[in-house]
Amino acid sequence: MAEQQFYVGIHGVIASRGRILVLKRAPAMPYRAGSWDLPGGHLALGESFEDCLLREVKEETALDVAIERLLGLHSMVSEPYLQALYSCRLTVFQKVQLRPDEHVEHRWVTPAELASLELIPYLAAILKRGMLSYLN
């Protein structure tokens, strides 16, 4: 099999009171605009997974979180991405502040409510795989 370039995405499952935080991608986003996503982003060269996640969550939501554990890795043959998913908790309950060029809405949802949203492909796949079942 030929080698191909791919991206590493680091995402946080930020849980509070049985709900997780999801963000709706802005219309100007080049990939899957309008889809719901978890906070996170692409790993930068020389950055640890954990540092990437803390940076991305802060940039996208203004929240401070503590990383609890790695939930798992996910990839799909049809997409050039590998996602690392971490369970996180809020260190202080704060108001979510979005960057409007990236996300236009946020919601705290249960896993059942998550299934009714238009999800970015990796999130739909990990929900179907049961990677978020520990929240039930």
PDB file of C-alpha atoms in Angstrom, residues 34-97:
ATOM      1  CA  GLY A  34     -22.370  23.474   9.483  1.00  0.00           C
ATOM      2  CA  SER A  35     -21.483  20.119  11.038  1.00  0.00           C
ATOM      3  CA  TRP A  36     -21.255  19.592  14.779  1.00  0.00           C
ATOM      4  CA  ASP A  37     -17.814  18.734  16.134  1.00  0.00           C
ATOM      5  CA  LEU A  38     -15.941  18.264  19.382  1.00  0.00           C
ATOM      6  CA  PRO A  39     -13.502  20.949  20.530  1.00  0.00           C
ATOM      7  CA  GLY A  40     -10.020  20.266  19.227  1.00  0.00           C
ATOM      8  CA  GLY A  41      -7.850  20.576  16.190  1.00  0.00           C
ATOM      9  CA  HIS A  42      -4.772  19.501  14.304  1.00  0.00           C
ATOM     10  CA  LEU A  43      -1.531  18.560  15.964  1.00  0.00           C
ATOM     11  CA  ALA A  44       1.338  20.948  15.209  1.00  0.00           C
ATOM     12  CA  LEU A  45       4.844  19.664  14.522  1.00  0.00           C
ATOM     13  CA  GLY A  46       6.712  19.228  17.813  1.00  0.00           C
ATOM     14  CA  GLU A  47       3.571  19.540  19.956  1.00  0.00           C
ATOM     15  CA  SER A  48       2.403  16.833  22.376  1.00  0.00           C
ATOM     16  CA  PHE A  49      -1.146  15.499  22.035  1.00  0.00           C
ATOM     17  CA  GLU A  50      -2.041  16.924  25.446  1.00  0.00           C
ATOM     18  CA  ASP A  51      -0.566  20.377  24.748  1.00  0.00           C
ATOM     19  CA  CYS A  52      -2.416  20.477  21.427  1.00  0.00           C
ATOM     20  CA  LEU A  53      -5.731  19.644  23.093  1.00  0.00           C
ATOM     21  CA  LEU A  54      -5.354  22.221  25.864  1.00  0.00           C
ATOM     22  CA  ARG A  55      -4.358  24.896  23.315  1.00  0.00           C
ATOM     23  CA  GLU A  56      -7.195  24.098  20.899  1.00  0.00           C
ATOM     24  CA  VAL A  57      -9.874  23.973  23.604  1.00  0.00           C
ATOM     25  CA  LYS A  58      -8.723  27.328  24.988  1.00  0.00           C
ATOM     26  CA  GLU A  59      -8.586  28.903  21.497  1.00  0.00           C
ATOM     27  CA  GLU A  60     -11.985  27.590  20.415  1.00  0.00           C
ATOM     28  CA  THR A  61     -14.008  27.936  23.624  1.00  0.00           C
ATOM     29  CA  ALA A  62     -11.982  29.998  26.176  1.00  0.00           C
ATOM     30  CA  LEU A  63     -12.449  27.053  28.577  1.00  0.00           C
ATOM     31  CA  ASP A  64      -9.815  25.597  30.867  1.00  0.00           C
ATOM     32  CA  VAL A  65      -9.995  21.820  31.081  1.00  0.00           C
ATOM     33  CA  ALA A  66      -8.121  18.995  32.736  1.00  0.00           C
ATOM     34  CA  ILE A  67      -7.385  15.933  30.641  1.00  0.00           C
ATOM     35  CA  GLU A  68      -8.522  12.779  32.404  1.00  0.00           C
ATOM     36  CA  ARG A  69      -7.599   9.969  30.021  1.00  0.00           C
ATOM     37  CA  LEU A  70      -7.214   8.865  26.440  1.00  0.00           C
ATOM     38  CA  LEU A  71     -10.508   7.368  25.228  1.00  0.00           C
ATOM     39  CA  GLY A  72      -9.031   5.931  22.061  1.00  0.00           C
ATOM     40  CA  LEU A  73      -7.884   6.477  18.511  1.00  0.00           C
ATOM     41  CA  HIS A  74     -10.090   6.562  15.454  1.00  0.00           C
ATOM     42  CA  SER A  75      -9.466   6.601  11.716  1.00  0.00           C
ATOM     43  CA  MET A  76     -11.588   6.010   8.631  1.00  0.00           C
ATOM     44  CA  VAL A  77     -10.412   4.715   5.262  1.00  0.00           C
ATOM     45  CA  SER A  78     -12.435   7.414   3.470  1.00  0.00           C
ATOM     46  CA  GLU A  79     -10.905  10.379   5.348  1.00  0.00           C
ATOM     47  CA  PRO A  80      -7.212  11.445   5.673  1.00  0.00           C
ATOM     48  CA  TYR A  81      -7.485  11.880   9.439  1.00  0.00           C
ATOM     49  CA  LEU A  82      -6.495  10.101  12.612  1.00  0.00           C
ATOM     50  CA  GLN A  83      -8.313  11.320  15.718  1.00  0.00           C
ATOM     51  CA  ALA A  84      -7.121  10.943  19.297  1.00  0.00           C
ATOM     52  CA  LEU A  85     -10.016  11.424  21.706  1.00  0.00           C
ATOM     53  CA  TYR A  86      -9.547  12.422  25.325  1.00  0.00           C
ATOM     54  CA  SER A  87     -11.985  12.591  28.208  1.00  0.00           C
ATOM     55  CA  CYS A  88     -11.808  16.052  29.819  1.00  0.00           C
ATOM     56  CA  ARG A  89     -13.446  17.907  32.659  1.00  0.00           C
ATOM     57  CA  LEU A  90     -13.884  21.598  33.310  1.00  0.00           C
ATOM     58  CA  THR A  91     -11.498  22.944  35.938  1.00  0.00           C
ATOM     59  CA  VAL A  92     -13.843  25.887  36.593  1.00  0.00           C
ATOM     60  CA  PHE A  93     -17.342  26.312  35.215  1.00  0.00           C
ATOM     61  CA  GLN A  94     -17.032  29.165  32.732  1.00  0.00           C
ATOM     62  CA  LYS A  95     -19.036  30.650  29.901  1.00  0.00           C
ATOM     63  CA  VAL A  96     -18.160  29.246  26.465  1.00  0.00           C
ATOM     64  CA  GLN A  97     -16.780  31.953  24.170  1.00  0.00           C
TER      65      GLN A  97
END
